[in-house]
Amino acid sequence: MKSAVETLNPTRVRLTVEVPFEELKDSLDAAYKKINQQVTVKGFRKGKIPARVIDQRFGRGAVLEEAVNDALPKFYTDAVNEGELNVLGQPEVDITELKDGELLAFTAEVDIRPVIEIPDYSGIEVTVDSIEVSDEDVDKSVEQLRDRFASTNPVERAAAEGDVVTIDLEAKVDGEVLPDGVATGVQYTIGSGELLDGIDEAVTGLEAGGEATFTSELKGGAAEGKAAEVTVKVTQVAARELPELDDEFAQMASEFDTLDELKADSRKRLESSKQYDQATQAQERVLDELLKLAEVPIPEKLLAEEINTRKHNLEHHQLGQMGLDLAKYLEIQGKTEEEFDAETKEQAEKGIKTQFILDELVNKEKLNVNQEELTEHLMRRAQSSGMSPDQFAQAVVEGGQVPMLVGEVARGKALAVVVEAAKVTDTNGEIVDLDDEDDEAAEAAETVESVEAADSTEAVEADTKAEGKAEEKTDKNEA
């Protein structure tokens, strides 16, 4: 077999392959064997029909077509390996010559990963938010904890903001009570905004036994989006009572003996959270600067697939779980379809560029992923997905996604290398020291994963390597 590579552009090549006919022998034998099992000829046992009889009865062309279709993936893969190409997706194959007993020739156009020059990233400088936890922040955190331990007690007075009312609801559209428009015994905290628009104004000032009618747009059910006449009846008004902020509360709500100890722990937790946010912000901003420095061409077909994947995931997974369609989502976001498409394209381009340049950096720095790092990343991904580590690990293995996870960790380590070389200062002008390399790499892996989102680049590559098949466009050239 002879092969040559022609570069069409930085992300696409054309392979030209010539195969001497003797190298098709195994595929020809397999073709005769397959046809033998599929046909019957009077006078011959099934599977024992001579090749010459098959040629006479069914045509040599049918045998050649079967043999070529069987052989193409292997010769294409050999040519890719010979050319040391990092291909993306499936090739477009065209058989240019097929001479029985002499030669098979074909071309294959395929997208490849571009050659990327890693820029000098040592001069990258970014600014991030400073870590400042005020007394007000601590008080707010303690108040949120206090709110969780609030109790409710029925009162004989008009309902006011913050009260918990028990209500019965009836919704009508065009004078007809909706099949799913009746609810009883619903508990609602006035001012929470968790039910229909207009309900706060309707129930405020009502005592137990009082009722009111208001108009509101329904947010769900069979008549979603329609204006309904809603009658609400208050059956009970209860006042929320917060516990006293003292040592007794600290002992009830936490493992601490005093309120001061509880506040100190709240401050520590808030500082830790802000440190994590600061590290993530540093990684995102350093990555943005790195992408500005690098020239990263993107295959058009890959970009189109990435955009489609992101749209599909949003429409059929994320929005579906929330009971929304794309039109409603865009209405809530206040975006036009054109603005959404432009944003999706920008995000897809960033995801692909991030993967390309960080993968190149992984190779340049010879970064490896050990089992401990992979396990830690798997645990984090499992937690964010709401699955147990065992369930997530099983899904990853069964779906053949282990290489993707390894890639995320490796790219996280590559980003950590760039962040370590960058100058990071906070808004107060202080140098930020992100000195825990293990945590930094793990957090960077999450940053990378969130940027890439759809993972489609690796999925395309994994599919290519697993299948090893060409999109055969057989011209059926016969000698």
Short mmCIF file of C-alpha atoms in Angstrom, two decimals:
data_model
loop_
_atom_site.label_atom_id
_atom_site.label_comp_id
_atom_site.label_asym_id
_atom_site.label_seq_id
_atom_site.Cartn_x
_atom_site.Cartn_y
_atom_site.Cartn_z
CA MET A 1 0.00 0.00 0.00
CA LYS A 2 1.18 3.52 -0.82
CA SER A 3 -0.31 6.67 0.68
CA ALA A 4 0.23 10.41 0.45
CA VAL A 5 -1.15 13.32 2.45
CA GLU A 6 -2.22 16.64 0.92
CA THR A 7 -2.97 19.53 3.28
CA LEU A 8 -6.13 21.32 2.14
CA ASN A 9 -6.17 23.82 5.02
CA PRO A 10 -4.88 23.87 8.63
CA THR A 11 -7.71 21.56 9.75
CA ARG A 12 -8.35 19.30 6.74
CA VAL A 13 -6.30 16.88 4.63
CA ARG A 14 -6.80 14.59 1.64
CA LEU A 15 -5.30 11.10 1.75
CA THR A 16 -4.50 9.41 -1.55
CA VAL A 17 -4.13 5.64 -1.20
CA GLU A 18 -3.10 2.97 -3.72
CA VAL A 19 -3.49 -0.71 -2.82
CA PRO A 20 -1.97 -3.55 -4.93
CA PHE A 21 -4.66 -6.11 -5.64
CA GLU A 22 -2.84 -8.93 -3.85
CA GLU A 23 -3.39 -7.04 -0.57
CA LEU A 24 -7.15 -7.48 -1.08
CA LYS A 25 -6.88 -11.27 -0.95
CA ASP A 26 -8.15 -11.64 2.63
CA SER A 27 -11.10 -9.35 1.94
CA LEU A 28 -11.93 -11.19 -1.31
CA ASP A 29 -11.86 -14.52 0.53
CA ALA A 30 -14.14 -13.05 3.21
CA ALA A 31 -16.49 -11.71 0.50
CA TYR A 32 -16.83 -15.13 -1.18
CA LYS A 33 -17.40 -16.73 2.22
CA LYS A 34 -20.10 -14.22 3.13
CA ILE A 35 -21.92 -14.59 -0.20
CA ASN A 36 -21.63 -18.38 0.15
CA GLN A 37 -23.62 -18.21 3.39
CA GLN A 38 -26.30 -15.99 1.86
CA VAL A 39 -27.16 -17.74 -1.43
CA THR A 40 -28.08 -21.21 -2.70
CA VAL A 41 -27.15 -22.80 -6.02
CA LYS A 42 -28.69 -26.04 -7.18
CA GLY A 43 -26.17 -28.86 -7.17
CA PHE A 44 -23.97 -27.33 -4.44
CA ARG A 45 -24.20 -27.55 -0.67
CA LYS A 46 -24.70 -24.24 1.17
CA GLY A 47 -21.33 -22.68 1.86
CA LYS A 48 -19.55 -24.92 -0.70
CA ILE A 49 -20.19 -22.94 -3.88
CA PRO A 50 -16.94 -22.43 -5.88
CA ALA A 51 -15.78 -18.87 -6.48
CA ARG A 52 -16.07 -19.23 -10.27
CA VAL A 53 -19.74 -20.22 -9.90
CA ILE A 54 -20.46 -17.21 -7.70
CA ASP A 55 -18.78 -14.99 -10.33
CA GLN A 56 -20.91 -16.52 -13.06
CA ARG A 57 -24.22 -16.49 -11.21
CA PHE A 58 -23.98 -13.23 -9.25
CA GLY A 59 -21.24 -11.26 -10.98
CA ARG A 60 -17.67 -10.51 -10.07
CA GLY A 61 -18.72 -6.92 -9.41
CA ALA A 62 -20.79 -7.91 -6.37
CA VAL A 63 -17.79 -9.74 -4.92
CA LEU A 64 -15.48 -6.79 -5.53
CA GLU A 65 -17.92 -4.36 -3.93
CA GLU A 66 -18.22 -6.53 -0.82
CA ALA A 67 -14.42 -6.96 -0.62
CA VAL A 68 -13.70 -3.24 -1.04
CA ASN A 69 -16.26 -2.26 1.60
CA ASP A 70 -14.61 -4.73 3.96
CA ALA A 71 -11.05 -3.57 3.19
CA LEU A 72 -11.48 0.22 3.11
CA PRO A 73 -11.53 0.85 6.90
CA LYS A 74 -8.25 -1.04 7.41
CA PHE A 75 -6.40 0.69 4.56
CA TYR A 76 -7.76 4.07 5.62
CA THR A 77 -6.59 3.48 9.21
CA ASP A 78 -3.17 2.33 7.97
CA ALA A 79 -2.85 5.51 5.90
CA VAL A 80 -3.84 7.68 8.88
CA ASN A 81 -1.23 5.97 11.07
CA GLU A 82 1.41 6.19 8.34
CA GLY A 83 0.76 9.91 8.00
CA GLU A 84 0.75 10.35 11.81
CA LEU A 85 -2.54 12.22 11.59
CA ASN A 86 -4.77 13.17 14.52
CA VAL A 87 -8.10 12.86 12.76
CA LEU A 88 -11.50 14.20 13.84
CA GLY A 89 -14.71 12.53 12.77
CA GLN A 90 -15.41 10.31 9.80
CA PRO A 91 -13.75 10.75 6.39
CA GLU A 92 -15.37 11.35 3.02
CA VAL A 93 -14.12 8.48 0.88
CA ASP A 94 -14.12 8.32 -2.90
CA ILE A 95 -12.91 5.28 -4.88
CA THR A 96 -10.98 6.67 -7.84
CA GLU A 97 -9.85 3.42 -9.45
CA LEU A 98 -10.70 -0.27 -9.14
CA LYS A 99 -9.03 -2.62 -11.62
CA ASP A 100 -9.76 -6.27 -11.01
CA GLY A 101 -6.53 -8.11 -10.43
CA GLU A 102 -4.44 -4.92 -10.50
CA LEU A 103 -5.22 -1.97 -8.26
CA LEU A 104 -7.55 -0.28 -5.78
CA ALA A 105 -7.13 3.50 -5.42
CA PHE A 106 -9.16 5.89 -3.26
CA THR A 107 -9.04 9.30 -1.66
CA ALA A 108 -10.25 10.25 1.82
CA GLU A 109 -10.83 13.80 3.01
CA VAL A 110 -10.96 14.20 6.79
CA ASP A 111 -10.70 16.89 9.45
CA ILE A 112 -7.61 16.86 11.65
CA ARG A 113 -6.46 18.56 14.79
CA PRO A 114 -4.52 21.66 13.80
CA VAL A 115 -0.86 22.06 14.71
CA ILE A 116 -0.82 24.66 17.49
CA GLU A 117 2.11 26.74 18.60
CA ILE A 118 1.97 27.15 22.38
CA PRO A 119 2.48 30.86 23.09
CA ASP A 120 4.68 32.25 25.83
CA TYR A 121 2.22 32.44 28.69
CA SER A 122 4.66 33.51 31.39
CA GLY A 123 3.62 37.16 31.03
CA ILE A 124 -0.09 36.64 31.62
CA GLU A 125 -1.49 38.96 34.31
CA VAL A 126 -5.06 38.92 35.65
CA THR A 127 -6.99 40.61 38.43
CA VAL A 128 -9.51 38.78 40.62
CA ASP A 129 -11.88 39.74 43.41
CA SER A 130 -10.33 40.10 46.84
CA ILE A 131 -11.35 37.85 49.70
CA GLU A 132 -13.29 40.05 52.10
CA VAL A 133 -15.78 38.69 54.61
CA SER A 134 -17.58 41.48 56.47
CA ASP A 135 -19.48 41.31 59.75
CA GLU A 136 -22.63 41.78 57.66
CA ASP A 137 -21.76 38.67 55.64
CA VAL A 138 -21.36 36.65 58.83
CA ASP A 139 -24.60 38.01 60.28
CA LYS A 140 -26.45 37.12 57.06
CA SER A 141 -25.08 33.58 57.17
CA VAL A 142 -26.16 33.14 60.80
CA GLU A 143 -29.59 34.62 60.00
CA GLN A 144 -30.04 32.06 57.23
CA LEU A 145 -29.25 29.29 59.71
CA ARG A 146 -31.60 30.88 62.24
CA ASP A 147 -34.35 30.99 59.63
CA ARG A 148 -34.09 27.21 59.17
CA PHE A 149 -34.95 26.74 62.85
CA ALA A 150 -37.96 29.06 62.82
CA SER A 151 -41.25 27.75 64.19
CA THR A 152 -44.80 28.71 63.21
CA ASN A 153 -47.72 29.36 65.54
CA PRO A 154 -51.33 30.08 64.52
CA VAL A 155 -52.48 33.65 65.22
CA GLU A 156 -55.88 35.33 65.15
CA ARG A 157 -55.10 38.42 63.09
CA ALA A 158 -54.78 39.59 59.52
CA ALA A 159 -51.98 38.01 57.47
CA ALA A 160 -48.87 40.08 56.91
CA GLU A 161 -45.58 39.66 55.00
CA GLY A 162 -43.50 36.81 56.42
CA ASP A 163 -46.53 34.94 57.78
CA VAL A 164 -47.27 31.37 56.69
CA VAL A 165 -50.82 31.04 55.47
CA THR A 166 -52.71 27.83 54.71
CA ILE A 167 -54.86 28.41 51.64
CA ASP A 168 -57.29 26.79 49.21
CA LEU A 169 -57.04 27.77 45.54
CA GLU A 170 -59.44 27.56 42.59
CA ALA A 171 -58.47 28.72 39.09
CA LYS A 172 -60.92 29.45 36.27
CA VAL A 173 -60.29 30.22 32.61
CA ASP A 174 -63.20 31.66 30.63
CA GLY A 175 -65.46 30.96 33.61
CA GLU A 176 -64.66 27.24 33.71
CA VAL A 177 -62.80 25.63 36.64
CA LEU A 178 -59.69 23.94 35.29
CA PRO A 179 -59.33 20.15 35.82
CA ASP A 180 -56.01 20.79 37.57
CA GLY A 181 -57.03 24.19 38.91
CA VAL A 182 -58.07 23.22 42.45
CA ALA A 183 -55.70 22.85 45.42
CA THR A 184 -56.42 22.68 49.14
CA GLY A 185 -54.29 22.96 52.26
CA VAL A 186 -51.40 24.71 50.49
CA GLN A 187 -48.90 26.38 52.84
CA TYR A 188 -47.41 29.60 51.53
CA THR A 189 -45.02 32.15 53.03
CA ILE A 190 -46.17 35.64 52.09
CA GLY A 191 -43.45 37.45 50.17
CA SER A 192 -41.58 34.32 49.07
CA GLY A 193 -42.72 34.64 45.45
CA GLU A 194 -43.08 30.85 45.18
CA LEU A 195 -46.67 30.80 43.87
CA LEU A 196 -48.72 32.86 41.44
CA ASP A 197 -48.08 36.52 40.67
CA GLY A 198 -50.53 38.64 42.61
CA ILE A 199 -51.13 36.20 45.46
CA ASP A 200 -49.13 38.24 47.99
CA GLU A 201 -51.36 41.25 47.51
CA ALA A 202 -54.47 39.05 47.59
CA VAL A 203 -53.82 37.32 50.92
CA THR A 204 -52.16 40.20 52.76
CA GLY A 205 -54.71 41.61 55.20
CA LEU A 206 -56.96 38.53 55.19
CA GLU A 207 -57.80 36.67 58.38
CA ALA A 208 -58.66 32.95 58.64
CA GLY A 209 -61.88 32.41 56.68
CA GLY A 210 -61.30 35.40 54.38
CA GLU A 211 -61.02 35.05 50.63
CA ALA A 212 -60.10 37.14 47.59
CA THR A 213 -60.07 36.87 43.82
CA PHE A 214 -57.28 38.03 41.52
CA THR A 215 -56.09 37.51 37.95
CA SER A 216 -52.78 35.82 37.23
CA GLU A 217 -50.95 34.13 34.36
CA LEU A 218 -50.68 30.39 35.05
CA LYS A 219 -47.10 29.08 35.24
CA GLY A 220 -47.88 25.41 34.65
CA GLY A 221 -50.56 22.85 33.92
CA ALA A 222 -52.84 22.38 30.93
CA ALA A 223 -53.60 26.12 30.70
CA GLU A 224 -50.00 27.32 31.14
CA GLY A 225 -49.53 30.89 29.96
CA LYS A 226 -53.23 31.76 30.07
CA ALA A 227 -54.76 34.43 32.29
CA ALA A 228 -56.85 32.82 35.02
CA GLU A 229 -59.29 34.13 37.61
CA VAL A 230 -57.96 32.72 40.88
CA THR A 231 -59.97 32.55 44.10
CA VAL A 232 -57.90 32.11 47.24
CA LYS A 233 -59.35 31.31 50.68
CA VAL A 234 -57.22 31.60 53.82
CA THR A 235 -57.91 28.80 56.31
CA GLN A 236 -55.13 29.64 58.77
CA VAL A 237 -52.65 32.39 59.51
CA ALA A 238 -49.44 31.43 61.32
CA ALA A 239 -46.65 33.69 62.49
CA ARG A 240 -43.04 32.60 62.08
CA GLU A 241 -41.02 32.86 65.28
CA LEU A 242 -37.26 32.92 65.13
CA PRO A 243 -35.15 31.55 67.99
CA GLU A 244 -33.11 33.99 70.06
CA LEU A 245 -29.55 34.50 68.84
CA ASP A 246 -27.69 33.24 71.89
CA ASP A 247 -25.50 30.39 73.08
CA GLU A 248 -28.52 28.13 73.41
CA PHE A 249 -29.28 28.61 69.71
CA ALA A 250 -25.65 27.83 68.82
CA GLN A 251 -25.87 24.57 70.76
CA MET A 252 -29.18 23.66 69.10
CA ALA A 253 -28.14 24.52 65.54
CA SER A 254 -24.49 23.44 65.50
CA GLU A 255 -21.73 21.56 67.28
CA PHE A 256 -20.56 24.76 68.99
CA ASP A 257 -21.19 25.82 72.59
CA THR A 258 -21.32 29.57 72.08
CA LEU A 259 -22.69 32.02 69.52
CA ASP A 260 -19.22 33.54 69.10
CA GLU A 261 -17.82 30.14 68.13
CA LEU A 262 -20.66 29.66 65.62
CA LYS A 263 -19.95 33.08 64.08
CA ALA A 264 -16.23 32.34 63.87
CA ASP A 265 -16.96 29.09 62.04
CA SER A 266 -19.34 30.91 59.68
CA ARG A 267 -16.59 33.42 58.88
CA LYS A 268 -14.14 30.61 58.22
CA ARG A 269 -16.59 28.86 55.89
CA LEU A 270 -17.33 32.06 54.00
CA GLU A 271 -13.61 32.74 53.56
CA SER A 272 -13.07 29.22 52.25
CA SER A 273 -15.94 29.62 49.79
CA LYS A 274 -14.57 32.95 48.57
CA GLN A 275 -11.11 31.41 48.18
CA TYR A 276 -12.60 28.72 45.97
CA ASP A 277 -14.48 31.33 43.93
CA GLN A 278 -11.31 33.38 43.64
CA ALA A 279 -9.30 30.39 42.38
CA THR A 280 -12.00 29.57 39.83
CA GLN A 281 -12.08 33.19 38.70
CA ALA A 282 -8.29 33.19 38.31
CA GLN A 283 -8.41 30.02 36.19
CA GLU A 284 -11.17 31.36 33.95
CA ARG A 285 -9.43 34.69 33.39
CA VAL A 286 -6.01 33.12 32.80
CA LEU A 287 -7.61 30.74 30.30
CA ASP A 288 -9.23 33.68 28.49
CA GLU A 289 -5.84 35.41 28.23
CA LEU A 290 -4.17 32.21 27.00
CA LEU A 291 -6.80 31.82 24.26
CA LYS A 292 -6.17 35.42 23.15
CA LEU A 293 -2.46 34.65 22.69
CA ALA A 294 -2.90 31.45 20.65
CA GLU A 295 -3.92 30.97 17.03
CA VAL A 296 -6.33 28.04 17.05
CA PRO A 297 -8.07 27.21 13.74
CA ILE A 298 -11.32 25.23 14.10
CA PRO A 299 -12.69 22.65 11.62
CA GLU A 300 -16.03 23.92 10.30
CA LYS A 301 -17.72 20.53 10.52
CA LEU A 302 -16.57 20.04 14.11
CA LEU A 303 -17.84 23.50 15.06
CA ALA A 304 -21.24 22.77 13.51
CA GLU A 305 -21.46 19.46 15.40
CA GLU A 306 -20.49 21.16 18.66
CA ILE A 307 -23.15 23.84 18.21
CA ASN A 308 -25.80 21.22 17.44
CA THR A 309 -24.76 19.15 20.47
CA ARG A 310 -25.01 22.13 22.80
CA LYS A 311 -28.43 23.07 21.44
CA HIS A 312 -29.65 19.49 21.73
CA ASN A 313 -28.43 19.15 25.32
CA LEU A 314 -30.08 22.42 26.30
CA GLU A 315 -33.41 21.73 24.61
CA HIS A 316 -33.82 18.01 25.35
CA HIS A 317 -32.11 17.68 28.73
CA GLN A 318 -31.73 20.89 30.72
CA LEU A 319 -34.89 22.71 29.57
CA GLY A 320 -36.88 19.49 29.41
CA GLN A 321 -36.22 18.84 33.08
CA MET A 322 -37.54 22.33 33.88
CA GLY A 323 -40.64 21.93 31.73
CA LEU A 324 -39.53 24.64 29.29
CA ASP A 325 -39.02 24.78 25.56
CA LEU A 326 -36.46 26.94 23.76
CA ALA A 327 -38.95 29.68 22.90
CA LYS A 328 -40.03 30.08 26.54
CA TYR A 329 -36.42 29.98 27.70
CA LEU A 330 -35.45 32.77 25.30
CA GLU A 331 -38.46 34.81 26.46
CA ILE A 332 -37.36 34.45 30.10
CA GLN A 333 -33.77 35.34 29.17
CA GLY A 334 -34.91 38.31 27.09
CA LYS A 335 -32.90 37.09 24.08
CA THR A 336 -33.68 36.73 20.41
CA GLU A 337 -32.98 33.47 18.58
CA GLU A 338 -30.19 35.26 16.68
CA GLU A 339 -28.55 36.37 19.93
CA PHE A 340 -28.86 32.84 21.31
CA ASP A 341 -27.27 31.34 18.18
CA ALA A 342 -24.40 33.85 18.33
CA GLU A 343 -23.74 33.08 22.01
CA THR A 344 -23.89 29.33 21.41
CA LYS A 345 -21.39 29.62 18.55
CA GLU A 346 -19.05 31.73 20.70
CA GLN A 347 -19.23 29.21 23.56
CA ALA A 348 -18.66 26.29 21.18
CA GLU A 349 -15.60 27.97 19.66
CA LYS A 350 -14.19 28.64 23.11
CA GLY A 351 -14.78 25.03 24.18
CA ILE A 352 -13.00 23.60 21.14
CA LYS A 353 -10.10 26.05 21.36
CA THR A 354 -9.70 25.27 25.07
CA GLN A 355 -9.52 21.55 24.41
CA PHE A 356 -7.09 21.90 21.50
CA ILE A 357 -4.59 24.20 23.20
CA LEU A 358 -4.65 22.47 26.60
CA ASP A 359 -4.22 19.05 24.95
CA GLU A 360 -1.19 20.44 23.13
CA LEU A 361 0.15 21.74 26.44
CA VAL A 362 -0.42 18.30 28.03
CA ASN A 363 1.77 16.76 25.33
CA LYS A 364 4.42 19.48 25.57
CA GLU A 365 4.70 19.26 29.35
CA LYS A 366 4.31 15.45 29.32
CA LEU A 367 1.56 15.59 31.95
CA ASN A 368 0.16 12.26 33.14
CA VAL A 369 -2.95 11.37 35.14
CA ASN A 370 -2.63 8.90 38.00
CA GLN A 371 -5.40 6.75 39.48
CA GLU A 372 -5.81 8.95 42.55
CA GLU A 373 -6.36 12.07 40.43
CA LEU A 374 -8.85 10.27 38.20
CA THR A 375 -10.76 8.91 41.21
CA GLU A 376 -10.95 12.35 42.82
CA HIS A 377 -12.28 13.88 39.61
CA LEU A 378 -14.80 11.06 39.25
CA MET A 379 -16.02 11.72 42.80
CA ARG A 380 -16.48 15.42 42.02
CA ARG A 381 -18.33 14.71 38.80
CA ALA A 382 -20.55 12.16 40.55
CA GLN A 383 -21.45 14.69 43.23
CA SER A 384 -22.35 17.38 40.69
CA SER A 385 -24.47 14.89 38.70
CA GLY A 386 -26.44 13.80 41.77
CA MET A 387 -25.32 10.18 41.39
CA SER A 388 -23.42 7.98 43.80
CA PRO A 389 -19.73 7.45 42.91
CA ASP A 390 -20.42 3.78 42.14
CA GLN A 391 -23.36 4.60 39.87
CA PHE A 392 -21.42 7.34 38.09
CA ALA A 393 -18.35 5.11 37.66
CA GLN A 394 -20.48 2.33 36.20
CA ALA A 395 -22.14 4.74 33.76
CA VAL A 396 -18.74 6.12 32.73
CA VAL A 397 -17.28 2.67 32.08
CA GLU A 398 -20.36 1.35 30.25
CA GLY A 399 -20.47 4.48 28.10
CA GLY A 400 -16.77 4.30 27.26
CA GLN A 401 -16.25 7.74 28.80
CA VAL A 402 -13.12 7.00 30.84
CA PRO A 403 -10.80 8.63 28.23
CA MET A 404 -12.92 11.79 28.42
CA LEU A 405 -12.51 11.99 32.19
CA VAL A 406 -8.78 11.39 31.86
CA GLY A 407 -8.67 14.20 29.29
CA GLU A 408 -10.48 16.59 31.62
CA VAL A 409 -8.03 15.90 34.45
CA ALA A 410 -5.01 16.24 32.16
CA ARG A 411 -6.27 19.52 30.75
CA GLY A 412 -6.97 20.72 34.29
CA LYS A 413 -3.32 20.03 35.14
CA ALA A 414 -2.23 21.89 32.01
CA LEU A 415 -4.33 24.92 32.96
CA ALA A 416 -2.88 24.78 36.49
CA VAL A 417 0.60 25.02 34.95
CA VAL A 418 -0.40 28.21 33.12
CA VAL A 419 -2.08 29.68 36.21
CA GLU A 420 1.01 28.97 38.27
CA ALA A 421 3.15 30.91 35.78
CA ALA A 422 0.71 33.86 35.63
CA LYS A 423 0.68 36.91 37.86
CA VAL A 424 -2.60 37.00 39.77
CA THR A 425 -3.49 40.03 41.88
CA ASP A 426 -6.70 40.92 43.69
CA THR A 427 -8.64 44.17 43.49
CA ASN A 428 -6.68 45.45 46.50
CA GLY A 429 -3.43 45.05 44.58
CA GLU A 430 -2.29 42.06 46.66
CA ILE A 431 -0.58 39.09 45.00
CA VAL A 432 -2.81 35.99 45.12
CA ASP A 433 -0.90 32.84 46.00
CA LEU A 434 -2.68 29.76 44.66
CA ASP A 435 -0.13 27.48 46.27
CA ASP A 436 -2.02 24.18 46.72
CA GLU A 437 -1.13 22.49 43.43
CA ASP A 438 -3.34 19.42 43.95
CA ASP A 439 -6.43 21.47 44.75
CA GLU A 440 -5.60 23.92 41.97
CA ALA A 441 -5.36 21.15 39.37
CA ALA A 442 -8.61 19.55 40.59
CA GLU A 443 -10.45 22.87 40.50
CA ALA A 444 -8.94 23.64 37.09
CA ALA A 445 -10.32 20.33 35.79
CA GLU A 446 -13.80 21.51 36.81
CA THR A 447 -13.20 24.85 35.11
CA VAL A 448 -12.12 23.08 31.92
CA GLU A 449 -15.12 20.74 32.05
CA SER A 450 -17.54 23.64 32.43
CA VAL A 451 -15.99 25.51 29.48
CA GLU A 452 -16.01 22.47 27.20
CA ALA A 453 -19.53 21.51 28.34
CA ALA A 454 -20.56 19.26 25.47
CA ASP A 455 -17.38 17.18 25.24
CA SER A 456 -18.12 16.63 21.57
CA THR A 457 -14.53 16.95 20.28
CA GLU A 458 -13.35 13.96 22.27
CA ALA A 459 -16.57 12.14 21.48
CA VAL A 460 -15.87 12.54 17.76
CA GLU A 461 -12.31 11.29 18.20
CA ALA A 462 -13.40 8.38 20.38
CA ASP A 463 -16.00 7.40 17.82
CA THR A 464 -13.44 7.58 15.02
CA LYS A 465 -10.92 5.37 16.80
CA ALA A 466 -13.52 2.91 18.06
CA GLU A 467 -15.31 2.46 14.77
CA GLY A 468 -12.36 2.75 12.39
CA LYS A 469 -14.83 2.94 9.52
CA ALA A 470 -15.02 5.11 6.44
CA GLU A 471 -18.13 6.49 4.81
CA GLU A 472 -17.70 4.32 1.74
CA LYS A 473 -18.76 5.98 -1.49
CA THR A 474 -18.15 3.06 -3.83
CA ASP A 475 -18.09 3.96 -7.48
CA LYS A 476 -18.35 0.26 -8.32
CA ASN A 477 -15.56 0.58 -10.86
CA GLU A 478 -15.10 -2.84 -12.30
CA ALA A 479 -12.48 -4.21 -14.60
#
